[in-house]
XYZ file of C-alpha atoms in Angstrom:
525
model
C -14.787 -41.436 16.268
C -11.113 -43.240 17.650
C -8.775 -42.934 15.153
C -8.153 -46.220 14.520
C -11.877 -45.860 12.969
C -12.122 -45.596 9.176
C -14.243 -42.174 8.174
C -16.629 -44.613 5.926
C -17.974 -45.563 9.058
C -19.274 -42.325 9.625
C -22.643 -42.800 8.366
C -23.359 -45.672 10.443
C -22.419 -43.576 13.600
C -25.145 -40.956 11.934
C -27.779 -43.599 11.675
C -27.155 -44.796 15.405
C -27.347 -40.914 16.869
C -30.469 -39.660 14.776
C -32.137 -42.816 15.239
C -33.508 -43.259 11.322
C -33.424 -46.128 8.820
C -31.054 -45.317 6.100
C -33.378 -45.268 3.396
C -35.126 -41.984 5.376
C -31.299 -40.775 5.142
C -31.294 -38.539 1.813
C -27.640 -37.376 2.031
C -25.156 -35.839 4.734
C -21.606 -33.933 4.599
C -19.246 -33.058 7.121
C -19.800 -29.544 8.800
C -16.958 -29.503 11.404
C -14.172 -31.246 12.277
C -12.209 -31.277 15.170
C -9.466 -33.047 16.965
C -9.084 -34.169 21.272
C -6.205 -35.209 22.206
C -7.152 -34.034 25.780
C -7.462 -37.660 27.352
C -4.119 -39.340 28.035
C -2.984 -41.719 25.628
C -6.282 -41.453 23.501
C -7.292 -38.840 20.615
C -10.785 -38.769 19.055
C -12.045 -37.090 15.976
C -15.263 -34.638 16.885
C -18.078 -34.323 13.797
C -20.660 -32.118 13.536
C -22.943 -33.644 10.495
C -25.342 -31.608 8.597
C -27.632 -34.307 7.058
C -30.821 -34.462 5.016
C -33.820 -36.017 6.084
C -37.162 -37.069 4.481
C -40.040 -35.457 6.453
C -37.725 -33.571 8.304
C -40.601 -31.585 10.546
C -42.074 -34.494 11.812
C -38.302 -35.918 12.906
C -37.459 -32.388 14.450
C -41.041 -32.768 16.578
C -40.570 -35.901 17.802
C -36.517 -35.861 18.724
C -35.593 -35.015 22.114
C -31.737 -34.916 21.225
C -30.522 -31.736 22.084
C -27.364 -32.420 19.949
C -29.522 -32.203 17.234
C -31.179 -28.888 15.333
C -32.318 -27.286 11.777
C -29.012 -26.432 9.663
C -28.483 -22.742 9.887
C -28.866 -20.512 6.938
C -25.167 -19.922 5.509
C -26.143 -18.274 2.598
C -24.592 -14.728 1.579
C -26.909 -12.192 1.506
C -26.281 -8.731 0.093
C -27.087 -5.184 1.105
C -30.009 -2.990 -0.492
C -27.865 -0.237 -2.531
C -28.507 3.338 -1.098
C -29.624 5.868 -3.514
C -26.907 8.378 -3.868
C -25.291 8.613 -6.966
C -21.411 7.882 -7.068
C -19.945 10.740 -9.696
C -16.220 8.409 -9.942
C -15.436 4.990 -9.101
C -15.191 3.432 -5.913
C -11.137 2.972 -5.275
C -9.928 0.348 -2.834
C -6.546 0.802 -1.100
C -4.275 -2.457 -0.214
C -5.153 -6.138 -2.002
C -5.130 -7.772 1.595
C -7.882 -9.841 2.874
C -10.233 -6.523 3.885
C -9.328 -5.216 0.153
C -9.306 -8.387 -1.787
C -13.016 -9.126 -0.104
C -14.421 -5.803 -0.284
C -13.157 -5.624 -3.879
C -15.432 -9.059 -4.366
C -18.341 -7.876 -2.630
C -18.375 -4.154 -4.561
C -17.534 -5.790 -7.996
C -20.410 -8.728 -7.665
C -22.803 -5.531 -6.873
C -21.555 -3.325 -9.935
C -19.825 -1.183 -8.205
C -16.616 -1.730 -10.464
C -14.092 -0.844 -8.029
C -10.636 0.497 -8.922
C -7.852 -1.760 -6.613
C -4.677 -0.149 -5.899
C -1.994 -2.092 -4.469
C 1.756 -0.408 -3.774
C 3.425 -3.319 -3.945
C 3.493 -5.796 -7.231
C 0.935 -9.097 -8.125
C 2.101 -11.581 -6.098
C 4.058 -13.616 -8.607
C 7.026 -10.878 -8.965
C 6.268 -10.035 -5.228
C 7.641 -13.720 -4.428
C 10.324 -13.351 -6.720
C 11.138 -9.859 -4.663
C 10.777 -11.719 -1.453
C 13.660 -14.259 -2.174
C 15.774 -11.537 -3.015
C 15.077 -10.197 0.007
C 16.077 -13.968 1.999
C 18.625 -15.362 0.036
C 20.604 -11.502 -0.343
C 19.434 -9.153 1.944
C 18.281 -6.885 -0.460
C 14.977 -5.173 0.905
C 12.478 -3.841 -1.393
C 10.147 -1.214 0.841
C 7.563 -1.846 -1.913
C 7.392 -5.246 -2.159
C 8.331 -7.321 0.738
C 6.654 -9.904 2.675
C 4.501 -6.268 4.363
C 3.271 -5.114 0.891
C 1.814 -6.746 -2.284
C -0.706 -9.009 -3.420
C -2.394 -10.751 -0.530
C -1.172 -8.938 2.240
C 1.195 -9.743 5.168
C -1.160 -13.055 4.945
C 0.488 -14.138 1.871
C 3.623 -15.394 3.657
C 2.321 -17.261 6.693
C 1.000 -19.966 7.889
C -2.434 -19.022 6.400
C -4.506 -19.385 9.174
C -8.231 -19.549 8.787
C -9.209 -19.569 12.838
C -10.859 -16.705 13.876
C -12.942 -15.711 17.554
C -15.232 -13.252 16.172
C -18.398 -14.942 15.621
C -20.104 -13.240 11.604
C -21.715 -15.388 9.762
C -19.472 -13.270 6.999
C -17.285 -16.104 7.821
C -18.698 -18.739 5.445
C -18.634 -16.157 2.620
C -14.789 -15.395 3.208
C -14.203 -19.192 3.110
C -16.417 -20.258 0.556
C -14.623 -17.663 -1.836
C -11.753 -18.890 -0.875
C -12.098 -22.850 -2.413
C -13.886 -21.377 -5.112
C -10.416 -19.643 -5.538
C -8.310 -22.835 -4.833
C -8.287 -23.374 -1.666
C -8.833 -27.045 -0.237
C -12.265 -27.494 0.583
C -11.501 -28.889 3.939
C -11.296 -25.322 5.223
C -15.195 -25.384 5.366
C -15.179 -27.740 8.098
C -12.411 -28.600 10.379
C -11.789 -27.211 13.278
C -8.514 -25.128 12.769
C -8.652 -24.585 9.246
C -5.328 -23.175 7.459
C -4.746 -22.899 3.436
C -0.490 -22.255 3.879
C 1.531 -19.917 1.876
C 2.078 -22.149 -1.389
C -2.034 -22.347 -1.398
C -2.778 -18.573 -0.769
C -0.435 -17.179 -3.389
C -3.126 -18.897 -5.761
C -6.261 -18.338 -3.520
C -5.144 -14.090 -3.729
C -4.520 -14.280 -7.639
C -7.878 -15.761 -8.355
C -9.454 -13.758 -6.194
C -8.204 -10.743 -8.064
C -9.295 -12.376 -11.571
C -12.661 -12.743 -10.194
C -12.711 -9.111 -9.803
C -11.582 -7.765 -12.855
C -14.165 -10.787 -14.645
C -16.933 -8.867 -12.507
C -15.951 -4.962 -13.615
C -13.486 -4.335 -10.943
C -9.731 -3.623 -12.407
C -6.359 -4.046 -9.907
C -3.768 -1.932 -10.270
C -0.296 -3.064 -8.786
C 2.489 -0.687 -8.216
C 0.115 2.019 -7.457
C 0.880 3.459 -4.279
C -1.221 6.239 -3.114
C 1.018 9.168 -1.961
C -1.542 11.564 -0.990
C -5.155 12.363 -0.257
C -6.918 15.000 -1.737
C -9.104 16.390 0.363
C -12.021 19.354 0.071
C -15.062 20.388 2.527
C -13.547 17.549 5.004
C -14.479 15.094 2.272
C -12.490 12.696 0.027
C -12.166 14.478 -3.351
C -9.386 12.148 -4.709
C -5.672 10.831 -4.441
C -2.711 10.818 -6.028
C -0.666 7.797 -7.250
C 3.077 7.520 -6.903
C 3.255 11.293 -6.632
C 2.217 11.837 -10.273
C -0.824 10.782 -11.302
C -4.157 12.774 -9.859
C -7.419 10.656 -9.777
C -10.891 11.723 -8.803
C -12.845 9.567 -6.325
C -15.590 10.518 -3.380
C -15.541 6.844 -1.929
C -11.726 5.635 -0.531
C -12.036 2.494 1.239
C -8.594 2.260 3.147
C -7.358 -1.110 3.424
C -3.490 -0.418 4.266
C -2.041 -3.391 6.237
C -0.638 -3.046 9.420
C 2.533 -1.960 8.319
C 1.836 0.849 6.191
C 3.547 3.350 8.863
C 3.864 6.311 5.670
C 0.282 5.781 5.038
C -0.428 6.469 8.952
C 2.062 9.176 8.476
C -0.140 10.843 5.795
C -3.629 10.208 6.827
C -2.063 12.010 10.386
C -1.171 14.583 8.172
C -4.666 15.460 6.411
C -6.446 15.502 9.838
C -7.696 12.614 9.810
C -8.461 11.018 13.195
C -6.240 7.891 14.476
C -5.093 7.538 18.346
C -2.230 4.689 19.288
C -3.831 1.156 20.055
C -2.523 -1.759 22.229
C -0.366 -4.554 20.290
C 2.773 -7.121 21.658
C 5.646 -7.486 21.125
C 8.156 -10.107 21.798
C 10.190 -13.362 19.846
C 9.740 -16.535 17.655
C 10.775 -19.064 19.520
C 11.684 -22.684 17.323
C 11.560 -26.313 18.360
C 11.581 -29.504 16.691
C 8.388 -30.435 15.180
C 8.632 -34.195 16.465
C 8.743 -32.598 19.979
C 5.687 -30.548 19.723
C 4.106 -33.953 18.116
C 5.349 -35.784 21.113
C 3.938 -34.254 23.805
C 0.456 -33.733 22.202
C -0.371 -36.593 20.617
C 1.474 -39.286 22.364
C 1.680 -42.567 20.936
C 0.219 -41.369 18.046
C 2.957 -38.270 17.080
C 3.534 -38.661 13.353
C -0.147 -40.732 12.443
C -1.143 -40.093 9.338
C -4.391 -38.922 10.261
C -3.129 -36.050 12.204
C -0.029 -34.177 10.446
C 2.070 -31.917 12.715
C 0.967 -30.643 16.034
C 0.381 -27.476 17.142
C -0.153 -25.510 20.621
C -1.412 -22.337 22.257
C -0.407 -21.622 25.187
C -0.760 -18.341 27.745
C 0.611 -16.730 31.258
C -0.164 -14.333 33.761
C 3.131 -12.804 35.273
C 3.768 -11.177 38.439
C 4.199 -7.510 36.625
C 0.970 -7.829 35.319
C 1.962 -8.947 31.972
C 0.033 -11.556 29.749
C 2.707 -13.379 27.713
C 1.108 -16.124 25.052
C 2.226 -18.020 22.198
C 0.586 -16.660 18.881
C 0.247 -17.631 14.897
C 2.055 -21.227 15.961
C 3.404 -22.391 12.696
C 3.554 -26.460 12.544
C 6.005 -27.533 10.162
C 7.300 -23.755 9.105
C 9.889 -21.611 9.070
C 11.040 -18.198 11.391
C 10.655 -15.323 8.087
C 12.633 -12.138 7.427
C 9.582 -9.958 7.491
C 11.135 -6.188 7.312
C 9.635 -3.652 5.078
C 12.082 -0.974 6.337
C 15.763 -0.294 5.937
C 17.265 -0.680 9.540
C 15.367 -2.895 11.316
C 14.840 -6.918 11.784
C 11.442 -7.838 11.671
C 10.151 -12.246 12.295
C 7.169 -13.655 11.435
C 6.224 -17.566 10.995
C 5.037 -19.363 7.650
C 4.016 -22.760 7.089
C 3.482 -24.344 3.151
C -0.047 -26.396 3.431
C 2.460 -29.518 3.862
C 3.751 -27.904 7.234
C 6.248 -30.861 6.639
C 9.432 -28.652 7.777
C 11.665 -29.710 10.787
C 10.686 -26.892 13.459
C 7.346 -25.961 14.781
C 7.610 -22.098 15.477
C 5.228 -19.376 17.283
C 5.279 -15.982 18.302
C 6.294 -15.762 22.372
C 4.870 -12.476 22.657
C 3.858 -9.931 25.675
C 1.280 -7.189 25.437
C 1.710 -3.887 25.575
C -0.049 -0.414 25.619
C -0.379 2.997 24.788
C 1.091 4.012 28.603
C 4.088 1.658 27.282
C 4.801 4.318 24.355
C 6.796 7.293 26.399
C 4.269 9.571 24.027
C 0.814 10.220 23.470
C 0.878 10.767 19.671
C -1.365 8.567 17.659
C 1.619 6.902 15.743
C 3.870 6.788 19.219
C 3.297 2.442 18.672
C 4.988 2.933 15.554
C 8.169 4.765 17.026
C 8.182 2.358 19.850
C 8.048 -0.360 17.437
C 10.622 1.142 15.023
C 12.745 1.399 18.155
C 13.314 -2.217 19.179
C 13.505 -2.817 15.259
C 16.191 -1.087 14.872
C 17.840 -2.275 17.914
C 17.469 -6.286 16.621
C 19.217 -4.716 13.459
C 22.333 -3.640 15.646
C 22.329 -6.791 17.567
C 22.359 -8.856 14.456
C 24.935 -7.069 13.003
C 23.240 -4.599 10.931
C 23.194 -6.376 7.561
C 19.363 -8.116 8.220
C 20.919 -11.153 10.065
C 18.424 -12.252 13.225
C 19.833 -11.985 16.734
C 19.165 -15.314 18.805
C 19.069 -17.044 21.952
C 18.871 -20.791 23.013
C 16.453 -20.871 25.259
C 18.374 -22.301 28.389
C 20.840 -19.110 28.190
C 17.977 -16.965 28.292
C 16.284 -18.310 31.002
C 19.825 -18.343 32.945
C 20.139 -14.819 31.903
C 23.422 -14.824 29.631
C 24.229 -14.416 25.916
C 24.416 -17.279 23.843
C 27.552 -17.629 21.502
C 27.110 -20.495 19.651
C 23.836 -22.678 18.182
C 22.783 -26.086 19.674
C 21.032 -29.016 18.376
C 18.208 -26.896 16.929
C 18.935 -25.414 13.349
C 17.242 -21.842 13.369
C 15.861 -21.742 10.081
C 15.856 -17.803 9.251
C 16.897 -17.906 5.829
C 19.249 -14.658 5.633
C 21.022 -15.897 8.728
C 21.383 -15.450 12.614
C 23.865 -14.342 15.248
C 24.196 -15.548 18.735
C 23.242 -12.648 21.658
C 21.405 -11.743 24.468
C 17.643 -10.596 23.415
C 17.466 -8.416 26.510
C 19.685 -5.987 23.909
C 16.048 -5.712 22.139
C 13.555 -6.154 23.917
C 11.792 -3.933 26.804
C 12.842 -5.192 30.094
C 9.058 -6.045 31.106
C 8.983 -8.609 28.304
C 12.008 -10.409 28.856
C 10.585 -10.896 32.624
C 7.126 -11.524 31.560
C 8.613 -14.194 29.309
C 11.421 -15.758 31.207
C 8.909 -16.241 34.102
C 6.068 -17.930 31.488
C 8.338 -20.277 30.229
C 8.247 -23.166 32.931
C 4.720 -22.550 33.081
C 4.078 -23.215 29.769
C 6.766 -26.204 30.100
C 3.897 -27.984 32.518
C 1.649 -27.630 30.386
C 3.648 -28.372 27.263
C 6.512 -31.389 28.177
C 9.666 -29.944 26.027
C 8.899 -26.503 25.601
C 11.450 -25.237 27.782
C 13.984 -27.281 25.419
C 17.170 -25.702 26.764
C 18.238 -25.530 22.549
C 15.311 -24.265 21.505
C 16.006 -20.922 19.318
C 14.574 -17.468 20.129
C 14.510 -14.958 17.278
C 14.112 -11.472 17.961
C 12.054 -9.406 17.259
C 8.204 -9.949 16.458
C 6.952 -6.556 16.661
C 3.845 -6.462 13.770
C 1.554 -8.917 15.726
C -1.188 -5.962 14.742
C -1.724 -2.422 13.831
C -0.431 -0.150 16.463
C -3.033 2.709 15.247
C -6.559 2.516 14.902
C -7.862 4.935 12.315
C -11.553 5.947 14.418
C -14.187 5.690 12.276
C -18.338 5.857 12.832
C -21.009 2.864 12.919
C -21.627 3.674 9.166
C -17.529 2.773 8.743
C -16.940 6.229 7.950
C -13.894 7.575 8.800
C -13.312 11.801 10.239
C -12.890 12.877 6.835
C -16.317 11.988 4.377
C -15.826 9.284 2.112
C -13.041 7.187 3.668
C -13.942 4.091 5.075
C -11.326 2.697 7.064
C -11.351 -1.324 6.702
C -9.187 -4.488 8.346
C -6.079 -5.298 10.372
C -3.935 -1.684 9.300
C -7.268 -0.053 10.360
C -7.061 -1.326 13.663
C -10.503 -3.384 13.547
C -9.087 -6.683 12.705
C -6.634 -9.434 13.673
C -5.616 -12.547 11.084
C -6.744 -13.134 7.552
C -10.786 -14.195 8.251
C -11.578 -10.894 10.561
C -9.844 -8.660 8.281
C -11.646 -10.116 5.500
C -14.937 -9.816 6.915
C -14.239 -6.105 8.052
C -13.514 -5.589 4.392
C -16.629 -6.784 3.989
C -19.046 -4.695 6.599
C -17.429 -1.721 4.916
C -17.806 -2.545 1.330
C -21.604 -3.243 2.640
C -21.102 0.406 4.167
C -20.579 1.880 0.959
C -23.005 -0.218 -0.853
C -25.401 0.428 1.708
C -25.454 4.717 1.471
C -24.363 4.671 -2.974
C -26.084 3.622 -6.160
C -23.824 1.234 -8.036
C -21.330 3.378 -10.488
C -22.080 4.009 -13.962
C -20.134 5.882 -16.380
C -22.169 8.487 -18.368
C-alpha cells in the first residue's frame, strides 16, 4: 500500500489478492510490516496478512498464488524434562535477555530458579545511571553494563535479529505480555526503546518470582566452587556460600572479572573476534532527508534510520551498527579509567541526532597475545586511552567529521550539538583508536556518503570509543550447552553465542531447554 492509503483499506486489498467474497473472510491480522523507500520519490508499506478462511483446504487446492501458504505454527513448545534429580536449585547468573528468558522458561517448567544479578533492579539502577551522566560518578556495580535488563536496558531496544529460531516469537510474545507495544510482533524492524524496556525487564522478573523463581539483586557471584570438574556451588559477594550442581552463566559482555574468574577455575574460554571503532552523530532531519524524500517527517513513518557497510583496501570491513533514530551518544563505562559510547533511543526516538556505531572489525591476530581474555586488554587499552584524551574525568573525546577526514584535530564544535551527557572535548581520535581503523574508516566514509546524501556532514560529531559491540571471549561449551566444567551452561551475548537483545534471549533459552532437557524439575524434600 502508498502511503497516502488509509490502513482500513487493507482488507479490500486482501479480498482482491486471495480472490474470496468477504463473507468467506472469517478474520485477518497483520503479520509483518515493512517499509520501501527504495524507489525514488515513492515509499510503500509491505504486508504480510495471516487471514482466516472458511473451507480453507479446498481454497489452498485450488490457488495457484505462490504468495500465498498455510500460517506456520508459532506456538511455544517445551522440552520433555530429563530424569535426573536436581539435589539444589537451579541458579541463573546475570538478569539480561539470556537470564531474564531462561529464568521464564525454567520457572514456567518448575524448575524455581534462583536469579542473581550484581548489579541492583532496574529502578535504583536508573537512578545510579544518572549519577553516573549528570556527575561522573561511576558505580562498577550498577552502570549502564550491569543490572536489571542488561546492557539492553539503555539502548535503543532493538528487536531485529538474523538468526532465523522460531524461539523468536516466544521472546517477543513475552515481551507485550510484559508491556511492550504489540507492534513488535509484526513490523519489520521492531524496537521497544529504553523508557519501554525498563518496564518490559521488571515484569518479566515478576513473572518469575509469580511462577516459583526468586531474583536476587546485588548478588554478585565472586567465586565458583568447584569439585570432580563439576559445579558444586558459588559464593556471593565473597561471603555467602550456596550449594548448586546447575549454574547457567548469563554474564553480559562486560563482565571482564567474571572472565577473569571462570579463567581462573579452568574453565575453557579462547579470545573471539569483535570491532571496535566511534559513534558518529548527525541531525535526525538529515538522515530523514535523504531516505524518505518528500516524505521526511510523515507521520506514518517517524525518524529514519540506515545501515550502511565498506570494504577497505587493508582488508577491513567498516559498517554502521545499533543506528539509534532519534537518540542520544551514552556514557557506557563500567570501569574506572576508561570512556566507553553506546547509542539509546526512548520508543519516541523524537531527539535531534540520529547516531550509530562507525565501527571496524577486528581479531584475535589484532590482540599482540594469545590469552583467552587478550580482547579484553586490547579493549581496556584504547579505553583507557579515550579517558586520557578526554581529559581523564569521563568527558568523551570528539571529532567533526570534516577534520577527521582531513586528518587534523578538531578544537572547537560546529553546528551539530554532541549530545553525551557528561560532556566532550575536541581532539584527534587517531589518539584512540588503532591506526587500521581510522584508515578503514576515513576511506568508508565517502562511500557511505553515495550511498547516504549527508553522511559525510563535515559537522557531524565522532565520539570515541565504542569498544563493547560484543563479547571479546567465548566461553566453549558442548552441543548439550555444557560448558568444560559439569554443570555450567554458558548462555547469551557475555558467552560469546549471541549478538543484540532477541539472540541472546533465545540462547538463554536453548540452554534453559539444555538443563530442562537432562534434570527433573526441583523439589525441596
Amino acid at each position: 500500500m502508498s502511503i497516502e492509503e488509509d490502513e482500513a483499506g487493507l482488507i479490500d486489498k486482501l479480498i482482491k489478492k486471495i480472490r474470496v467474497k468477504r463473507a468467506d473472510l472469517l478474520g485477518y491480522k497483520i503479520f509483518k510490516k515493512s517499509v520501501d523507500a527504495r524507489k525514488n520519490g515513492l515509499v510503500y508499506f509491505i504486508y504480510t496478512v495471516d487471514f482466516a478462511l472458511k473451507n480453507e483446504d479446498a481454497f489452498l487446492k485450488r490457488t495457484r498464488d505462490k504468495d500465498i501458504s498455510p500460517t506456520p505454527a508459532l506456538e511455544y513448545k517445551y522440552v520433555r524434562p530429563g530424569a535426573v534429580r536436581l539435589k539444589n536449585r537451579p541458579v541463573i547468573v546475570g538478569s539480561g535477555p539470556a537470564g531474564l528468558f531462561a529464568g521464564i522458561i525454567m520457572s514456567s517448567m518448575g524448575y524455581r530458579p534462583l536469579l542473581l544479578e550484581r548489579g541492583a533492579d532496574v529502578d535504583a539502577r536508573a537512578r545510579a545511571v544518572q549519577k553516573f551522566w549528570k556527575k561522573g560518578q561511576l558505580d562498577p556495580e550498577c552502570n549502564v553494563q550491569f543490572g536489571e535488563g542488561g546492557a539492553g536496558t539503555f539502548s535503543d531496544g532493538k528487536l531485529t535479529t538474523l538468526i532465523r529460531d522460531p524461539r523468536c516469537r516466544k521472546v517477543l510474545e513475552e515481551m507485550v505480555l510484559a508491556g511492550a507495544p504489540e507492534e513488535i510482533l509484526y513490523i519489520n524492524k521492531p524496537h521497544v526503546g529504553t523508557d519501554n524496556l525498563r518496564l518490559v525487564v521488571k515484569n518479566l522478573r515478576r513473572k518469575i518470582c509469580s511462577l516459583g523463581g526468586e531474583v536476587r539483586f546485588n548478588s554478585k557471584v565472586s567465586d565458583i566452587i568447584i569439585n570432580d570438574n563439576k559445579v558444586a556451588g558459588i559464593v556471593i559477594n565473597d561471603t555467602e556460600l550456596l550449594d548448586t550442581g546447575v549454574l547457567l552463566l548469563a554474564p553480559g559482555h562486560s563482565a571482564r572479572d567474571t572472565f577473569e574468574l571462570l579463567y581462573a577455575r579452568g574453565v575453557r574460554m579462547e579470545p573471539k573476534p569483535f570491532s571496535v571503532g566511534v559513534r558518529v552523530e548527525h541531525p535526525q532531519k538529515l538522515i530523514d532527508q535523504a531516505q524518505y524524500k518528500k516524505y521526511a517527517g510523515h507521520g506514518k513513518l517517524g525518524s529514519a534510520d540506515y545501515k550502511l557497510a565498506y570494504h577497505a583496501s587493508n582488508g577491513r570491513s567498516a559498517y554502521t551498527f545499533c543506528m539509534c533514530p532519534g537518540g542520544v551518544v551514552v556514557p557506557a563505562a563500567s570501569e574506572e579509567g576508561g570512556v566507553v559510547t553506546n547509542g539509546m533511543s526512548f520508543y519516541a526516538r523524537a531527539a535531534q541526532n540520529a547516531n550509530s556505531a562507525l565501527l571496524v572489525g577486528v581479531t584475535p591476530a589484532d590482540f599482540g597475545s594469545d590469552h583467552p581474555l587478550a580482547g579484553v586488554d586490547f579493549q581496556r587499552n584504547w579505553e583507557r586511552k579515550a579517558f586520557e584524551l578526554g581529559g581523564g574525568d569521563f568527558k568523551a573525546p570528539v571529532q567533526l567529521l570534516g577534520d577527521f577526514l582531513a586528518d587534523k584535530p578538531s578544537t572547537c564544535i560546529g553546528s551539530v550539538l554532541p549530545s553525551y551527557q557528561i560532556g566532550v572535548r575536541p581532539a584527534d581520535l587517531k589518539g584512540c583508536l588503532p591506526e587500521y581503523v581510522v584508515a578503514a574508516i576515513r576511506e568508508a566514509i565517502p562511500q557511505m556518503e553515495a550511498k547516504l546524501r549527508g553522511f559525510a556532514l563535515p559537522d557531524a560529531v565522532m565520539t570515541g570509543v565504542e569498544t563493547r559491540s560484543s563479547s571479546p571471549v567465548r566461553i566453549l561449551r558442548d552441543v548439550d550447552f555444557e560448558a568444560s566444567v559439569g554443570g555450567l551452561y554458558p548462555a547469551g551475548e557475555g558467552a560469546g553465542y549471541a549478538g543484540g537483545i532477541i539472540s541472546s534471549a533465545v540462547d538463554g533459552i536453548k540452554a534453559a531447554e539444555a538443563i530442562a532437557s537432562k534434570y527433573t524439575p526441583f523439589e525441596e524434600i
